[in-house]
CSV table of C-alpha atoms and ligand atoms in Angstrom, one decimal:
chain,number,residue,atom,x,y,z
A,1,UNK,CA,36.5,-14.1,-1.2
A,2,UNK,CA,37.3,-14.8,2.5
A,3,UNK,CA,36.5,-12.6,5.5
A,4,UNK,CA,39.3,-10.2,6.3
A,5,UNK,CA,41.5,-11.6,9.1
A,6,UNK,CA,42.6,-8.3,10.6
A,7,UNK,CA,40.0,-5.7,11.1
A,8,UNK,CA,41.0,-2.2,12.4
A,9,UNK,CA,38.3,0.1,13.8
A,10,UNK,CA,39.3,3.7,14.6
A,11,UNK,CA,37.4,6.8,15.5
A,12,UNK,CA,36.9,9.5,18.1
A,13,UNK,CA,35.9,9.1,21.8
A,14,UNK,CA,32.3,8.0,22.2
A,15,UNK,CA,31.6,7.0,18.6
A,16,UNK,CA,30.6,3.5,19.7
A,17,UNK,CA,33.9,1.7,18.7
A,18,UNK,CA,34.1,-0.4,21.8
A,19,UNK,CA,30.5,-1.6,21.6
A,20,UNK,CA,30.5,-2.2,17.8
A,21,UNK,CA,34.0,-3.7,17.9
A,22,UNK,CA,33.0,-6.3,20.5
A,23,UNK,CA,29.8,-7.2,18.6
A,24,UNK,CA,31.7,-7.6,15.3
A,25,UNK,CA,34.3,-9.8,17.0
A,26,UNK,CA,31.5,-11.9,18.6
A,27,UNK,CA,29.6,-12.3,15.4
A,28,UNK,CA,32.8,-13.4,13.5
A,29,UNK,CA,34.3,-15.4,16.4
A,30,UNK,CA,37.4,-13.2,16.3
A,31,UNK,CA,39.6,-12.0,19.2
A,32,UNK,CA,38.7,-8.5,20.3
A,33,UNK,CA,41.2,-5.9,21.5
A,34,UNK,CA,40.2,-2.5,22.7
A,35,UNK,CA,43.5,-0.7,22.7
A,36,UNK,CA,42.1,2.3,24.6
A,37,UNK,CA,41.9,0.0,27.6
A,38,UNK,CA,45.7,-0.4,27.5
A,39,UNK,CA,46.3,3.3,27.6
A,40,UNK,CA,43.8,3.6,30.4
A,41,UNK,CA,45.6,0.9,32.4
A,42,UNK,CA,48.9,2.8,32.0
A,43,UNK,CA,47.2,6.0,33.1
A,44,UNK,CA,45.8,4.2,36.2
A,45,UNK,CA,49.2,2.8,37.0
A,46,UNK,CA,50.6,6.3,36.7
A,47,UNK,CA,47.9,7.7,39.0
A,48,UNK,CA,48.6,5.0,41.6
A,49,UNK,CA,52.3,5.9,41.6
A,50,UNK,CA,51.5,9.6,41.5
A,51,UNK,CA,53.5,10.1,38.4
A,52,UNK,CA,52.8,13.5,36.8
A,53,UNK,CA,50.9,12.9,33.5
A,54,UNK,CA,53.4,15.4,31.9
A,55,UNK,CA,56.5,13.4,33.0
A,56,UNK,CA,57.2,11.6,29.7
A,57,UNK,CA,60.3,9.8,30.9
A,58,UNK,CA,58.7,8.2,33.9
A,59,UNK,CA,55.6,7.3,32.0
A,60,UNK,CA,57.6,5.5,29.3
A,61,UNK,CA,59.6,3.6,31.9
A,62,UNK,CA,56.3,2.7,33.6
A,63,UNK,CA,54.7,1.5,30.3
A,64,UNK,CA,57.7,-0.8,29.7
A,65,UNK,CA,57.4,-2.4,33.2
A,66,UNK,CA,53.7,-2.9,33.8
A,67,UNK,CA,51.9,-6.1,32.7
A,68,UNK,CA,48.6,-5.4,31.1
A,69,UNK,CA,46.5,-8.3,30.0
A,70,UNK,CA,43.1,-8.1,28.2
A,71,UNK,CA,41.1,-11.2,28.0
A,72,UNK,CA,37.5,-12.6,28.0
A,73,UNK,CA,35.1,-11.5,30.8
A,74,UNK,CA,35.9,-13.2,34.1
A,75,UNK,CA,32.6,-12.0,35.7
A,76,UNK,CA,29.2,-11.4,34.1
A,77,UNK,CA,28.7,-7.8,35.2
A,78,UNK,CA,28.2,-6.1,31.9
A,79,UNK,CA,31.9,-6.0,31.0
A,80,UNK,CA,32.9,-6.8,27.4
A,81,UNK,CA,36.4,-8.0,28.6
A,82,UNK,CA,38.6,-8.2,31.7
A,83,UNK,CA,41.6,-5.9,32.1
A,84,UNK,CA,44.4,-7.0,34.4
A,85,UNK,CA,47.1,-4.6,35.6
A,86,UNK,CA,49.9,-6.6,37.1
A,87,UNK,CA,47.5,-9.4,37.7
A,88,UNK,CA,44.7,-7.4,39.4
A,89,UNK,CA,41.3,-6.7,37.9
A,90,UNK,CA,41.0,-3.0,36.9
A,91,UNK,CA,38.2,-3.3,34.4
A,92,UNK,CA,36.0,-0.7,36.0
A,93,UNK,CA,38.6,1.4,37.7
A,94,UNK,CA,40.1,2.4,34.3
A,95,UNK,CA,36.6,4.0,33.4
A,96,UNK,CA,36.7,6.6,36.2
A,97,UNK,CA,36.3,10.3,35.5
A,98,UNK,CA,39.9,10.9,36.7
A,99,UNK,CA,41.3,8.4,34.2
A,100,UNK,CA,39.1,10.1,31.5
A,101,UNK,CA,40.8,13.3,32.4
A,102,UNK,CA,44.5,12.2,32.3
A,103,UNK,CA,44.5,9.4,29.7
A,104,UNK,CA,45.0,11.6,26.6
A,105,UNK,CA,48.1,13.1,28.2
A,106,UNK,CA,49.5,9.6,28.9
A,107,UNK,CA,48.6,8.4,25.4
A,108,UNK,CA,50.5,11.2,23.7
A,109,UNK,CA,53.9,10.0,25.1
A,110,UNK,CA,55.8,8.2,22.3
A,111,UNK,CA,57.6,5.9,24.7
A,112,UNK,CA,54.2,4.8,26.1
A,113,UNK,CA,52.9,4.3,22.6
A,114,UNK,CA,55.9,2.2,21.5
A,115,UNK,CA,55.4,-0.2,24.4
A,116,UNK,CA,51.7,-0.6,23.7
A,117,UNK,CA,52.0,-0.9,19.9
A,118,UNK,CA,54.6,-3.7,20.2
A,119,UNK,CA,52.1,-5.7,22.3
A,120,UNK,CA,49.2,-4.9,19.9
A,121,UNK,CA,51.2,-6.1,16.8
A,122,UNK,CA,52.3,-9.3,18.6
A,123,UNK,CA,48.6,-10.0,19.3
A,124,UNK,CA,47.6,-9.3,15.7
A,125,UNK,CA,50.2,-11.8,14.4
A,126,UNK,CA,48.0,-14.5,15.9
A,127,UNK,CA,45.4,-13.6,13.2
A,128,UNK,CA,41.6,-13.2,13.3
A,129,UNK,CA,41.4,-10.1,15.3
A,130,UNK,CA,39.2,-7.0,15.6
A,131,UNK,CA,41.4,-4.2,17.0
A,132,UNK,CA,39.8,-0.9,18.1
A,133,UNK,CA,41.6,2.4,18.8
A,134,UNK,CA,42.7,5.7,17.2
A,135,UNK,CA,45.8,4.7,15.1
A,136,UNK,CA,45.2,1.1,14.3
A,137,UNK,CA,44.6,1.5,10.6
A,138,UNK,CA,47.2,4.2,10.2
A,139,UNK,CA,50.1,3.1,12.4
A,140,UNK,CA,49.6,-0.2,14.4
A,141,UNK,CA,48.4,-2.3,11.5
A,142,UNK,CA,48.8,-0.3,8.3
A,143,UNK,CA,48.3,-3.6,6.4
A,144,UNK,CA,45.0,-4.5,8.1
A,145,UNK,CA,42.8,-6.3,5.7
A,146,UNK,CA,39.8,-4.1,6.5
A,147,UNK,CA,39.7,-0.6,8.0
A,148,UNK,CA,36.7,1.1,9.4
A,149,UNK,CA,36.6,4.7,10.7
A,150,UNK,CA,33.6,4.9,13.0
A,151,UNK,CA,32.4,8.4,13.8
A,152,UNK,CA,29.5,10.6,15.0
A,153,UNK,CA,29.1,14.3,15.7
A,154,UNK,CA,30.3,15.6,19.1
A,155,UNK,CA,26.7,16.5,20.1
A,156,UNK,CA,25.6,12.9,19.4
A,157,UNK,CA,28.5,11.5,21.3
A,158,UNK,CA,27.8,13.7,24.3
A,159,UNK,CA,24.1,12.6,24.2
A,160,UNK,CA,25.1,8.9,24.2
A,161,UNK,CA,27.6,9.4,27.0
A,162,UNK,CA,24.8,11.1,29.1
A,163,UNK,CA,22.6,8.1,28.5
A,164,UNK,CA,25.3,5.6,29.3
A,165,UNK,CA,26.0,7.3,32.6
A,166,UNK,CA,22.3,7.7,33.4
A,167,UNK,CA,21.9,3.9,33.0
A,168,UNK,CA,24.5,3.5,35.8
A,169,UNK,CA,22.7,6.0,37.9
A,170,UNK,CA,25.2,8.9,37.3
A,171,UNK,CA,23.9,12.3,36.2
A,172,UNK,CA,26.1,14.9,34.5
A,173,UNK,CA,25.1,18.0,32.5
A,174,UNK,CA,25.2,17.4,28.8
A,175,UNK,CA,27.3,20.6,28.3
A,176,UNK,CA,30.1,19.3,30.6
A,177,UNK,CA,30.2,16.0,28.7
A,178,UNK,CA,30.3,17.9,25.4
A,179,UNK,CA,33.2,20.0,26.6
A,180,UNK,CA,35.1,16.9,27.7
A,181,UNK,CA,34.6,15.2,24.4
A,182,UNK,CA,35.8,18.3,22.5
A,183,UNK,CA,38.9,18.5,24.7
A,184,UNK,CA,39.7,14.8,24.1
A,185,UNK,CA,39.1,15.2,20.4
A,186,UNK,CA,41.5,18.1,20.3
A,187,UNK,CA,44.2,16.2,22.3
A,188,UNK,CA,43.8,13.1,20.2
A,189,UNK,CA,43.8,14.8,16.8
A,190,UNK,CA,46.4,17.4,17.4
A,191,UNK,CA,49.1,15.3,19.1
A,192,UNK,CA,52.4,14.9,17.3
A,193,UNK,CA,52.6,11.1,17.6
A,194,UNK,CA,50.0,9.0,15.8
A,195,UNK,CA,47.2,11.5,15.8
A,196,UNK,CA,43.6,10.3,15.3
A,197,UNK,CA,42.7,10.3,11.7
A,198,UNK,CA,41.1,8.1,9.2
A,199,UNK,CA,43.4,5.9,7.1
A,200,UNK,CA,43.2,6.7,3.3
A,201,UNK,CA,41.8,3.3,2.7
A,202,UNK,CA,39.3,3.2,5.6
A,203,UNK,CA,35.6,3.0,5.1
A,204,UNK,CA,34.0,5.9,7.0
A,205,UNK,CA,30.8,4.9,8.9
A,206,UNK,CA,28.8,7.9,10.3
A,207,UNK,CA,26.6,6.7,13.1
A,208,UNK,CA,24.5,9.9,14.0
A,209,UNK,CA,20.9,8.8,14.4
A,210,UNK,CA,21.7,5.1,14.1
A,211,UNK,CA,20.9,2.5,16.8
A,212,UNK,CA,23.7,0.1,17.8
A,213,UNK,CA,22.0,-2.6,15.7
A,214,UNK,CA,21.9,-0.4,12.7
A,215,UNK,CA,25.5,0.8,13.1
A,216,UNK,CA,26.6,-2.9,13.5
A,217,UNK,CA,24.8,-3.8,10.3
A,218,UNK,CA,26.6,-1.0,8.4
A,219,UNK,CA,30.0,-2.1,9.7
A,220,UNK,CA,29.4,-5.8,9.0
A,221,UNK,CA,28.2,-4.7,5.5
A,222,UNK,CA,31.4,-2.8,5.0
A,223,UNK,CA,33.5,-5.8,6.2
A,224,UNK,CA,31.8,-8.6,4.3
A,225,UNK,CA,33.3,-9.5,1.0
A,226,UNK,CA,30.9,-8.6,-1.8
A,227,UNK,CA,31.3,-11.7,-3.8
B,1,DC,O1,39.0,4.7,23.4
B,1,DC,P1,39.3,5.2,24.8
B,1,DC,O2,38.5,6.4,25.2
B,1,DC,O3,39.2,4.2,25.9
B,1,DC,O4,40.8,5.7,24.7
B,1,DC,C1,41.5,6.2,25.8
B,1,DC,C2,42.6,7.2,25.4
B,1,DC,O5,43.6,6.5,24.7
B,1,DC,C3,42.1,8.3,24.4
B,1,DC,O6,42.6,9.5,24.9
B,1,DC,C4,42.8,8.0,23.1
B,1,DC,C5,43.9,7.1,23.5
B,1,DC,N1,44.1,6.0,22.5
B,1,DC,C6,45.2,6.2,21.6
B,1,DC,O7,45.9,7.2,21.7
B,1,DC,N2,45.4,5.2,20.7
B,1,DC,C7,44.7,4.1,20.7
B,1,DC,N3,45.0,3.1,19.8
B,1,DC,C8,43.6,3.9,21.6
B,1,DC,C9,43.3,4.9,22.5
């Protein structure tokens, strides 16, 4: 049996999807697309234009007019990919606390999702892709050849976020990070359009207590054809 050509990895915020997805893509020599970065880029564009994150009509129009490109890293500064918004590099800017705060609101607008999903499907048609998000296995690519649902407890995800921030010299109380994760989980799972949930045919990989290397091995094990 051949390796699956389209691999969907979904899961909640902070489960390690981006890290694991990038490593899987690298290992297999596949294209990697972190779809969360696209919603973050739309949120940043909205913030720059001071569009209210509750103004669905303006957000949808914006999503249809901005140009978001995600490609290989253009600088070796720890990034897994480069995100361009209308041609300018926003790779780090889309990771700010302010974008964390508004992105779930932007991502729940169906007009925004329609614009992003169309681009994601066009990319997947090129084949050999690892696509990471919340609704890849359920909505974007329901026929993906392999679906993984990567998850971890909220406590574990808050601990990882604390470590990640500390490694960049930022200190935040664990309780605040946990509250933010719980809020985003709620917004992502309870929204009407394409809520976060595991596809019926996804392999669930629980990563509590696993190192990145161990989680990667589990995911690769789930992806590899058995015979
Ligand atoms: O994975 P992330 O934290 O970068 O995602 C940012 C936001 O975008 C998060 O609130 C969930 C949303 N998102 C989504 O709704 N659908 C996707 N396919 C990917 C992300």
